[in-house]
Coordinates of C-alpha atoms in Angstrom, one line a residue:
X8 CA -13.1 1.6 37.3
X9 CA -9.3 1.8 37.7
X10 CA -7.9 5.3 38.1
X11 CA -4.6 5.8 36.2
X12 CA -1.5 6.1 38.4
X13 CA -0.1 9.6 37.9
X14 CA 3.4 8.4 38.5
X15 CA 2.9 5.6 36.0
X16 CA 1.6 8.1 33.4
X17 CA 4.7 10.3 33.9
X18 CA 6.9 7.2 33.3
X19 CA 4.9 6.2 30.2
X20 CA 5.6 9.5 28.4
X21 CA 9.4 9.2 28.1
X22 CA 9.0 5.4 27.4
X23 CA 6.7 5.9 24.5
X24 CA 8.7 8.8 23.1
X25 CA 11.8 6.6 23.2
X26 CA 9.9 3.8 21.5
X27 CA 8.6 6.1 18.8
X28 CA 12.1 7.5 18.1
X29 CA 13.7 4.0 18.0
X30 CA 11.0 2.7 15.7
X31 CA 11.2 5.8 13.5
X32 CA 15.0 5.6 13.2
X33 CA 15.2 1.9 12.6
X34 CA 12.2 1.7 10.2
X35 CA 13.2 4.9 8.4
X36 CA 16.7 3.6 7.9
X37 CA 15.4 0.3 6.7
X38 CA 13.2 2.1 4.2
X39 CA 16.1 4.2 3.1
X40 CA 18.2 1.1 2.5
X41 CA 15.3 -0.5 0.7
X42 CA 14.7 2.6 -1.6
X43 CA 18.4 2.8 -2.5
X44 CA 18.5 -1.0 -3.2
X45 CA 15.3 -0.8 -5.2
X46 CA 16.6 2.0 -7.4
X47 CA 19.8 0.0 -8.0
X48 CA 18.0 -3.2 -9.1
X49 CA 15.5 -1.2 -11.2
X50 CA 18.3 0.6 -13.1
X51 CA 20.2 -2.7 -13.5
X52 CA 17.1 -4.3 -15.0
X53 CA 16.5 -1.4 -17.4
X54 CA 20.1 -1.5 -18.6
X55 CA 19.9 -5.3 -19.0
X56 CA 16.4 -6.0 -20.0
X57 CA 17.3 -9.6 -21.0
X58 CA 17.2 -10.4 -17.2
X59 CA 13.4 -10.4 -17.4
X60 CA 13.7 -13.9 -19.0
X61 CA 15.0 -15.1 -15.7
X62 CA 11.8 -14.2 -13.9
X63 CA 11.1 -18.0 -13.2
X64 CA 14.5 -18.2 -11.5
X65 CA 13.8 -15.2 -9.3
X66 CA 10.3 -16.6 -8.6
X67 CA 11.8 -19.9 -7.5
X68 CA 14.2 -18.1 -5.1
X69 CA 11.3 -16.1 -3.6
X70 CA 9.1 -19.1 -3.3
X71 CA 11.8 -21.3 -1.7
X72 CA 12.7 -18.6 0.8
X73 CA 9.2 -18.3 2.1
X74 CA 8.5 -22.0 1.9
X75 CA 11.4 -22.9 4.1
X76 CA 11.8 -19.8 6.3
X77 CA 8.8 -17.6 5.9
X78 CA 5.7 -19.7 6.5
X79 CA 4.9 -17.7 9.6
X80 CA 5.1 -14.4 7.8
X81 CA 3.8 -15.2 4.4
X82 CA 0.5 -13.3 5.0
X83 CA 2.4 -10.0 4.9
X84 CA 0.3 -7.0 5.6
X85 CA -2.7 -9.2 6.4
X86 CA -0.6 -10.6 9.3
X87 CA -0.2 -7.1 10.8
X88 CA -4.0 -6.5 10.6
X89 CA -4.8 -9.9 12.1
X90 CA -2.3 -9.4 15.0
X91 CA -3.8 -6.0 15.7
X92 CA -7.4 -7.4 15.9
X93 CA -6.4 -10.6 17.7
X94 CA -3.0 -10.4 19.3
X95 CA -1.4 -13.9 19.3
X96 CA 2.3 -13.8 19.1
X97 CA 5.1 -11.3 18.3
X98 CA 5.7 -10.9 14.6
X99 CA 9.0 -12.6 13.8
X100 CA 11.7 -10.2 12.9
X101 CA 12.6 -12.4 9.9
X102 CA 9.6 -10.8 8.1
X103 CA 11.8 -7.8 7.4
X104 CA 14.7 -9.4 5.6
X105 CA 12.4 -11.9 3.8
X106 CA 10.1 -9.3 2.3
X107 CA 13.1 -7.1 1.5
X108 CA 14.8 -9.8 -0.4
X109 CA 11.6 -11.0 -2.0
X110 CA 10.7 -7.5 -3.3
X111 CA 14.2 -6.8 -4.6
X112 CA 14.2 -10.1 -6.5
X113 CA 10.8 -9.4 -7.9
X114 CA 11.9 -6.0 -9.2
X115 CA 15.3 -7.1 -10.4
X116 CA 13.7 -9.6 -12.7
X117 CA 10.8 -7.4 -13.8
X118 CA 7.7 -8.4 -11.9
X119 CA 5.0 -5.8 -11.6
X120 CA 4.8 -4.9 -7.9
X121 CA 5.0 -2.0 -5.5
X122 CA 7.0 -1.0 -2.4
X123 CA 4.6 0.1 0.4
X124 CA 3.9 -3.5 1.5
X125 CA 7.7 -4.1 2.0
X126 CA 8.2 -0.9 4.0
X127 CA 5.1 -1.5 6.1
X128 CA 6.0 -5.1 6.8
X129 CA 9.5 -4.1 7.8
X130 CA 8.1 -1.4 10.0
X131 CA 5.7 -3.8 11.6
X132 CA 8.3 -6.5 12.3
X133 CA 10.7 -4.0 13.7
X134 CA 8.2 -2.2 15.9
X135 CA 6.7 -5.5 17.4
X136 CA 10.1 -6.5 18.7
X137 CA 9.8 -3.8 21.4
X138 CA 7.0 -5.9 22.9
X139 CA 9.6 -8.1 24.5
X140 CA 12.1 -5.4 25.2
X141 CA 9.7 -3.2 27.1
X142 CA 7.5 -6.1 28.3
X143 CA 4.3 -4.6 26.9
X144 CA 0.8 -5.9 27.3
X145 CA -1.4 -6.8 24.3
X146 CA -3.2 -3.5 24.5
X147 CA 0.1 -1.7 24.2
X148 CA 1.2 -4.1 21.5
X149 CA -1.6 -2.9 19.4
X150 CA 0.0 0.6 19.5
X151 CA 3.3 -0.9 18.3
X152 CA 1.6 -2.3 15.2
X153 CA 0.0 1.1 14.5
X154 CA 3.5 2.7 14.9
X155 CA 5.1 0.1 12.5
X156 CA 2.5 0.7 9.8
X157 CA 2.8 4.5 10.2
X158 CA 6.6 4.5 10.1
X159 CA 6.8 2.2 7.1
X160 CA 4.3 4.1 5.0
X161 CA 5.5 7.6 5.9
X162 CA 9.2 6.7 5.2
X163 CA 8.7 5.0 1.9
X164 CA 6.5 7.7 0.3
X165 CA 7.8 10.8 2.1
X166 CA 4.3 11.6 3.4
X167 CA 4.3 11.7 7.2
X168 CA 0.8 13.1 7.7
X169 CA -0.7 10.5 5.3
X170 CA 1.4 7.8 6.9
X171 CA 0.2 8.6 10.4
X172 CA -3.5 8.7 9.4
X173 CA -3.3 5.7 7.1
X174 CA -2.1 3.5 10.0
X175 CA -5.1 4.6 12.0
X176 CA -7.7 4.6 9.2
X177 CA -6.8 1.2 7.7
X178 CA -7.8 -0.2 11.1
X179 CA -10.9 2.0 11.1
X180 CA -9.8 3.7 14.3
X181 CA -10.7 0.3 16.0
X182 CA -10.0 0.5 19.7
X183 CA -7.6 3.4 19.0
X184 CA -7.2 5.9 21.8
X185 CA -5.9 9.5 21.8
X186 CA -2.4 8.3 22.8
X187 CA -2.2 6.1 19.7
X188 CA -3.0 9.0 17.5
X189 CA -0.3 11.3 18.9
X190 CA 2.3 8.5 18.8
X191 CA 1.4 7.6 15.2
X192 CA 2.2 11.2 14.2
X193 CA 5.4 11.2 16.2
X194 CA 6.7 8.0 14.8
X195 CA 5.7 9.0 11.2
X196 CA 7.8 12.2 11.4
X197 CA 10.7 10.3 13.1
X198 CA 10.7 7.8 10.2
X199 CA 10.3 10.6 7.6
X200 CA 13.3 12.6 9.0
X201 CA 15.4 9.4 9.2
X202 CA 15.0 8.9 5.5
X203 CA 15.8 12.6 5.0
X204 CA 18.9 12.1 7.0
X205 CA 20.1 9.5 4.6
X206 CA 19.4 12.0 1.8
X207 CA 17.0 9.8 -0.1
X208 CA 14.9 11.6 -2.7
X209 CA 11.3 10.9 -3.3
X210 CA 9.6 11.4 -6.7
X211 CA 7.9 14.8 -7.0
X212 CA 4.7 15.5 -8.9
X213 CA 3.0 18.8 -9.7
X214 CA -0.4 20.0 -10.8
X215 CA 0.4 23.4 -12.3
X216 CA -3.1 24.4 -13.4
X217 CA -6.1 24.3 -11.0
X218 CA -9.5 25.1 -12.6
X219 CA -12.2 27.0 -10.9
X220 CA -14.8 25.3 -8.7
X221 CA -17.7 25.1 -11.1
X222 CA -20.7 22.7 -11.3
X223 CA -19.2 21.1 -14.5
X224 CA -15.8 20.5 -12.9
X225 CA -17.3 19.1 -9.8
X226 CA -19.5 16.8 -11.9
X227 CA -16.5 15.6 -13.8
X228 CA -14.7 15.0 -10.6
X229 CA -17.5 12.8 -9.4
X230 CA -17.2 10.8 -12.7
X231 CA -13.5 10.3 -12.2
X232 CA -14.1 9.3 -8.5
X233 CA -16.7 6.6 -9.6
X234 CA -14.4 5.2 -12.3
X235 CA -11.5 5.2 -9.9
X236 CA -13.6 3.2 -7.4
X237 CA -14.4 0.7 -10.2
X238 CA -10.7 0.4 -11.0
X239 CA -9.9 -0.2 -7.4
X240 CA -12.5 -2.9 -7.2
X241 CA -11.1 -4.6 -10.3
X242 CA -7.6 -4.3 -8.9
X243 CA -8.5 -5.9 -5.6
X244 CA -10.6 -8.7 -7.2
X245 CA -7.9 -9.4 -9.7
X246 CA -5.2 -9.8 -7.0
X247 CA -7.4 -12.1 -4.9
X248 CA -8.5 -14.1 -8.0
X249 CA -5.0 -14.9 -9.2
X250 CA -3.8 -15.7 -5.7
X251 CA -6.7 -18.1 -5.2
X252 CA -6.2 -19.7 -8.7
X253 CA -2.5 -20.4 -8.1
X254 CA -3.0 -21.8 -4.6
X255 CA -5.8 -24.1 -5.7
X256 CA -4.1 -25.5 -8.8
X257 CA -0.4 -25.6 -7.8
X258 CA 0.0 -27.3 -4.4
X259 CA 3.8 -26.8 -4.1
X260 CA 4.2 -23.1 -3.2
X261 CA 7.7 -22.5 -4.6
X262 CA 6.5 -23.7 -8.0
X263 CA 3.8 -21.0 -8.2
X264 CA 6.1 -18.0 -8.9
X265 CA 8.2 -20.2 -11.3
X266 CA 5.2 -20.8 -13.5
X267 CA 3.9 -17.3 -13.0
X268 CA 7.4 -15.9 -13.8
X269 CA 7.5 -17.9 -17.0
X270 CA 4.2 -16.4 -18.1
X271 CA 5.2 -12.9 -17.1
X272 CA 8.6 -13.2 -18.9
X273 CA 6.8 -14.2 -22.1
X274 CA 4.3 -11.3 -21.8
X275 CA 6.7 -8.6 -20.6
X276 CA 9.8 -9.4 -22.6
X277 CA 8.4 -11.5 -25.4
X278 CA 5.4 -9.3 -26.2
X279 CA 7.0 -6.0 -25.4
X280 CA 5.0 -5.0 -22.3
X281 CA 8.1 -3.8 -20.4
X282 CA 6.4 -0.5 -19.3
X283 CA 4.3 -2.6 -17.0
X284 CA 7.2 -4.2 -15.1
X285 CA 8.5 -2.9 -11.8
X286 CA 7.0 0.2 -10.2
X287 CA 6.3 2.0 -13.4
X288 CA 7.3 5.4 -11.9
X289 CA 8.4 6.9 -15.3
X290 CA 5.0 6.1 -16.7
X291 CA 3.3 7.7 -13.7
X292 CA 5.4 10.9 -14.1
X293 CA 4.6 11.0 -17.9
X294 CA 0.9 10.6 -17.3
X295 CA 0.8 14.1 -15.8
X296 CA 1.7 15.6 -19.1
X297 CA 0.9 13.1 -21.8
X298 CA -2.4 11.2 -22.3
X299 CA -2.1 7.5 -21.8
X300 CA -3.8 4.8 -23.8
X301 CA -7.2 3.8 -22.4
X302 CA -6.1 0.3 -21.7
X303 CA -2.8 1.1 -19.8
X304 CA -4.5 1.0 -16.4
X305 CA -6.2 -2.3 -17.2
X306 CA -2.9 -4.0 -18.2
X307 CA -1.2 -2.7 -15.0
X308 CA -4.1 -4.3 -13.0
X309 CA -3.6 -7.5 -14.9
X310 CA 0.2 -7.7 -14.5
X311 CA 0.3 -6.7 -10.9
X312 CA -2.5 -9.0 -9.8
X313 CA -0.8 -11.9 -11.7
X314 CA 2.6 -11.1 -10.2
X315 CA 1.4 -10.9 -6.6
X316 CA -1.0 -13.7 -7.0
X317 CA 1.8 -16.0 -8.3
X318 CA 3.7 -15.4 -5.0
X319 CA 6.1 -12.6 -5.9
X320 CA 6.6 -10.0 -3.2
X321 CA 6.1 -6.2 -3.1
X322 CA 3.3 -3.8 -2.4
X323 CA 0.1 -2.8 -4.2
X324 CA 0.1 0.9 -3.6
X325 CA 2.5 2.2 -6.3
X326 CA 0.8 0.0 -8.9
X327 CA -2.5 1.6 -7.6
X328 CA -0.9 5.0 -8.2
X329 CA 0.0 3.8 -11.8
X330 CA -3.5 2.6 -12.4
X331 CA -5.1 5.8 -11.1
X332 CA -2.7 8.2 -12.8
X333 CA -2.9 6.5 -16.2
X334 CA -6.7 6.2 -15.9
X335 CA -7.0 10.0 -15.1
X336 CA -4.6 10.8 -17.9
X337 CA -6.5 8.7 -20.4
X338 CA -9.8 10.5 -19.4
X339 CA -8.2 13.9 -20.2
X340 CA -9.1 13.1 -23.9
X341 CA -12.8 13.1 -23.0
X342 CA -13.0 15.3 -19.9
X343 CA -12.2 19.1 -20.3
X344 CA -10.0 19.4 -17.2
X345 CA -6.2 19.8 -16.9
X346 CA -4.5 16.5 -17.5
X347 CA -2.2 16.8 -14.5
X348 CA -5.2 17.4 -12.2
X349 CA -7.0 14.3 -13.6
X350 CA -3.9 12.2 -13.2
X351 CA -3.4 13.4 -9.7
X352 CA -7.0 12.8 -8.8
X353 CA -6.9 9.3 -10.1
X354 CA -3.5 8.7 -8.4
X355 CA -5.0 8.9 -4.9
X356 CA -8.6 8.1 -5.6
X357 CA -7.9 4.5 -6.8
X358 CA -5.7 4.0 -3.7
X359 CA -8.6 5.3 -1.5
X360 CA -11.0 2.8 -3.0
X361 CA -8.7 -0.1 -2.7
X362 CA -7.7 0.5 0.9
X363 CA -10.9 2.1 2.3
X364 CA -8.9 5.1 3.5
X365 CA -10.3 8.3 2.0
X366 CA -9.0 10.6 4.7
X367 CA -5.4 9.4 4.5
X368 CA -5.6 9.5 0.7
X369 CA -7.0 13.0 0.7
X370 CA -4.2 14.2 3.0
X371 CA -1.6 12.3 0.8
X372 CA -2.9 14.1 -2.3
X373 CA -2.4 17.5 -0.6
X374 CA 1.1 16.5 0.6
X375 CA 2.1 15.4 -2.8
X376 CA 0.3 18.0 -5.0
X377 CA -0.3 20.9 -2.7
X378 CA -3.5 22.3 -1.0
X379 CA -4.9 24.0 -4.1
X380 CA -6.4 20.9 -5.7
X381 CA -7.6 19.6 -2.3
X382 CA -11.3 19.9 -2.9
X383 CA -11.2 17.9 -6.1
X384 CA -9.0 15.3 -4.5
X385 CA -11.2 15.0 -1.4
X386 CA -14.4 14.6 -3.5
X387 CA -12.8 11.9 -5.8
X388 CA -11.4 10.0 -2.8
X389 CA -14.7 9.9 -1.0
X390 CA -16.6 8.8 -4.1
X391 CA -14.0 6.2 -5.0
X392 CA -14.2 4.9 -1.4
X393 CA -18.0 4.3 -1.7
X394 CA -17.9 2.9 -5.2
X395 CA -15.1 0.4 -4.8
X396 CA -17.0 -2.5 -3.3
X397 CA -16.7 -4.1 0.1
X398 CA -13.5 -6.0 -0.5
X399 CA -10.2 -4.2 -0.7
X400 CA -6.6 -5.3 -1.3
X401 CA -6.2 -6.4 2.3
X402 CA -8.3 -9.5 3.0
X403 CA -7.9 -9.2 6.7
X404 CA -9.0 -5.6 6.9
X405 CA -12.2 -5.1 8.8
X406 CA -14.4 -2.7 6.8
X407 CA -16.7 -0.6 9.0
X408 CA -17.9 3.0 9.0
X409 CA -20.1 4.8 6.5
X410 CA -19.3 2.4 3.6
X411 CA -20.1 -0.7 5.7
X412 CA -23.4 0.8 6.8
X413 CA -24.4 1.8 3.3
X414 CA -23.6 -1.6 1.8
X415 CA -25.4 -3.4 4.7
X416 CA -28.5 -1.3 3.9
X417 CA -28.3 -2.2 0.2
X418 CA -27.9 -5.9 1.1
X419 CA -30.9 -5.8 3.5
X420 CA -33.1 -4.2 0.8
X421 CA -32.0 -6.9 -1.7
X422 CA -32.9 -9.6 0.8
X423 CA -36.3 -8.0 1.5
X424 CA -37.1 -8.1 -2.2
X425 CA -36.4 -11.8 -2.6

């Protein structure tokens, strides 16, 4: 057993603090630029809704850029997860501008996508460059990938605690040491304050009324958690289905978003489904006070899965927020709990089920909505986690832990009954 060199340990502390600060500043600033740009293209699209008819053109630009320059980074978030589990080579820095451009084009022309994937990929690409600069080993490179995910997530949503935990939990704390945990929190706050420095404002939500902890309310929370898990399962399967369908039937990659864009343009602009384009933040905000139609969350799943499956770029998390918030809002017609609480519970519970990260989602819920609804949020996130199936939105994510053991037990019983 090798005994750590005390002198080396002392040298490592300032080195890793410097790395965290640099990653936090660069990733946070990149997220700030992204958020400003995203707001601009969104406002432009809303003021010129005719541009949605040009979705095939935007899709062709996205498809061409990845076909000629982005083949090595086309896997996106899954590439980060794969490089963490089996370090192969440093993630090309070009991942950052490619996903930034692809996401902005997707939103400019009205595709249904999110933003977390973009920020996380930018953070991961930026952080991994320090492998060469500091001549880090593969074990240390794993830490860099954690830091990139943490910085990207924390900066784009303004939730440093959730960002730090999400980066650890999405990897199921696999081969993660105490140093990684501390550094994940440090870089999350560095990235968060970098966005604050640029005076970028995040969307604020509130749950003004919190009911008492009664048997009935806890029962209803369980129901919302189960339904959120099912919605997360449907979202993940939809995204994978459309991606597989396009890749099998259209061999030339740049043509996939062209055809997909044409279908989306007809559906969104031609049939009047504009509320499902882009992030859908206004719809999310309204869901906290006005009941949504029961089918709104289903249509967002359809549009987002189709958009991303066709090859457009962006994240899945904000659409997951849309799905969860509108589902909870619609349930307020049947469940006697405050609409804002139901929307807030769904907001994070669907995300929990789709990413297998109940701890991070619970923390995120309390960062966004306050500590008061924490017990309801925690219950729903845990239930959604267990009821969302074994496949999440990230194909390369290795699912372990309580959920894995439970599902393995069920599968074993089914096999014994054959």
